[in-house]
Coordinates of N, CA and C in Angstrom, one line a residue:
Q247 N 1.4 9.8 -2.7 CA 2.0 10.1 -1.5 C 1.1 9.8 -0.3
L248 N -0.2 10.0 -0.5 CA -1.2 9.7 0.5 C -1.7 8.3 0.6
D249 N -1.1 7.4 -0.3 CA -1.4 6.0 -0.3 C -2.9 5.7 -0.6
L250 N -3.5 6.4 -1.5 CA -4.9 6.4 -1.8 C -5.2 5.4 -3.0
I251 N -4.2 5.0 -3.8 CA -4.4 4.2 -5.0 C -4.2 2.7 -4.6
D252 N -5.1 1.9 -4.9 CA -5.0 0.4 -4.7 C -4.6 -0.3 -5.9
E253 N -4.8 0.2 -7.1 CA -4.6 -0.5 -8.3 C -4.1 0.4 -9.5
Y254 N -3.2 0.0 -10.3 CA -2.8 0.7 -11.5 C -3.1 -0.1 -12.7
K255 N -3.8 0.5 -13.7 CA -4.0 -0.1 -15.0 C -3.2 0.6 -16.0
I256 N -2.3 -0.1 -16.7 CA -1.4 0.5 -17.7 C -1.5 -0.2 -19.0
T257 N -1.6 0.5 -20.0 CA -1.6 -0.1 -21.4 C -0.3 0.3 -22.1
V258 N 0.4 -0.6 -22.6 CA 1.7 -0.4 -23.3 C 1.4 -0.6 -24.8
S259 N 1.6 0.3 -25.6 CA 1.4 0.2 -27.1 C 2.7 0.2 -27.7
P260 N 2.9 -0.7 -28.7 CA 4.2 -0.7 -29.4 C 4.4 0.4 -30.4
V261 N 4.7 1.6 -29.9 CA 4.9 2.7 -30.7 C 6.2 3.5 -30.3
L262 N 7.1 3.8 -31.2 CA 8.3 4.5 -30.8 C 8.0 6.0 -30.9
I263 N 8.2 6.8 -29.9 CA 8.0 8.2 -29.9 C 9.1 9.1 -29.4
G264 N 10.4 8.5 -29.5 CA 11.5 9.3 -29.1 C 11.9 9.0 -27.7
K265 N 11.9 9.9 -26.8 CA 12.4 9.8 -25.4 C 11.4 9.1 -24.5
G266 N 10.2 8.9 -24.9 CA 9.2 8.3 -24.1 C 8.5 9.2 -23.1
L267 N 7.5 8.7 -22.4 CA 6.7 9.5 -21.5 C 6.9 9.0 -20.1
P268 N 7.4 9.8 -19.2 CA 7.5 9.3 -17.8 C 6.1 9.2 -17.2
L269 N 5.9 8.1 -16.5 CA 4.6 7.8 -15.9 C 4.4 8.4 -14.5
F270 N 5.5 8.3 -13.7 CA 5.4 8.6 -12.3 C 6.6 9.6 -11.9
Q271 N 6.3 10.8 -12.2 CA 7.3 11.9 -11.8 C 7.0 12.4 -10.4
G272 N 8.0 12.8 -9.7 CA 7.9 13.4 -8.5 C 7.6 12.5 -7.3
L273 N 7.8 11.2 -7.4 CA 7.6 10.3 -6.3 C 8.7 10.5 -5.3
K274 N 8.4 10.6 -4.1 CA 9.5 10.8 -3.0 C 10.0 9.5 -2.5
E275 N 9.2 8.4 -2.7 CA 9.7 7.1 -2.2 C 9.2 6.0 -3.2
K276 N 9.8 4.9 -3.1 CA 9.5 3.7 -4.0 C 8.1 3.2 -3.5
I277 N 7.3 2.8 -4.5 CA 6.0 2.1 -4.3 C 6.2 0.7 -4.8
N278 N 6.0 -0.2 -3.9 CA 6.1 -1.7 -4.4 C 4.7 -2.1 -5.0
L279 N 4.9 -2.7 -6.2 CA 3.7 -3.1 -7.0 C 3.8 -4.6 -7.3
K280 N 2.6 -5.3 -7.3 CA 2.5 -6.7 -7.7 C 1.7 -6.8 -8.9
L281 N 2.2 -7.4 -10.0 CA 1.5 -7.7 -11.2 C 0.4 -8.7 -10.9
I282 N -0.9 -8.4 -11.1 CA -2.0 -9.3 -10.8 C -2.7 -9.8 -12.1
E283 N -2.6 -9.1 -13.2 CA -3.2 -9.4 -14.4 C -2.5 -8.9 -15.6
N284 N -2.5 -9.6 -16.7 CA -1.9 -9.1 -18.0 C -2.7 -9.6 -19.2
K285 N -2.8 -8.9 -20.2 CA -3.5 -9.3 -21.4 C -2.9 -8.7 -22.6
T286 N -2.8 -9.5 -23.7 CA -2.2 -9.1 -24.9 C -3.4 -8.9 -25.9
F287 N -3.4 -7.7 -26.6 CA -4.5 -7.4 -27.5 C -4.0 -7.7 -28.9
D288 N -4.9 -7.9 -29.9 CA -4.6 -8.2 -31.3 C -3.7 -7.0 -31.9
S289 N -3.9 -5.9 -31.4 CA -3.0 -4.7 -31.9 C -1.6 -4.8 -31.5
G290 N -1.3 -5.7 -30.6 CA 0.1 -5.8 -30.0 C 0.3 -5.1 -28.7
A291 N -0.7 -4.3 -28.3 CA -0.7 -3.6 -27.0 C -0.8 -4.7 -25.9
I292 N -0.3 -4.3 -24.8 CA -0.3 -5.1 -23.6 C -1.0 -4.4 -22.4
G293 N -2.0 -5.0 -21.8 CA -2.7 -4.4 -20.7 C -2.1 -5.0 -19.4
L294 N -1.7 -4.2 -18.5 CA -1.1 -4.6 -17.2 C -1.9 -4.0 -16.0
V295 N -2.2 -4.9 -15.0 CA -2.9 -4.4 -13.8 C -1.9 -4.8 -12.6
Y296 N -1.7 -3.7 -11.8 CA -0.8 -3.9 -10.7 C -1.6 -3.5 -9.4
Q297 N -1.3 -4.2 -8.3 CA -1.8 -3.7 -7.0 C -0.6 -3.2 -6.2
T298 N -0.9 -2.3 -5.3 CA 0.1 -1.8 -4.4 C 0.3 -2.9 -3.3
V299 N 1.5 -3.0 -2.9 CA 1.9 -4.0 -1.8 C 2.1 -3.2 -0.6
R300 N 1.3 -3.4 0.4 CA 1.4 -2.7 1.6 C 2.0 -3.5 2.7

């Protein structure tokens, strides 16, 4: 909410756990993100890097 984060690094692992886990609860407004990097690991996980768009 204070616009202090410049970059988000998220790893998505191919595991089913039911309902899933919400990453961003309680946001009052939409945050625009741009995908700047992605990587696929041997385990099947995917690494994603997003920058905020101001």
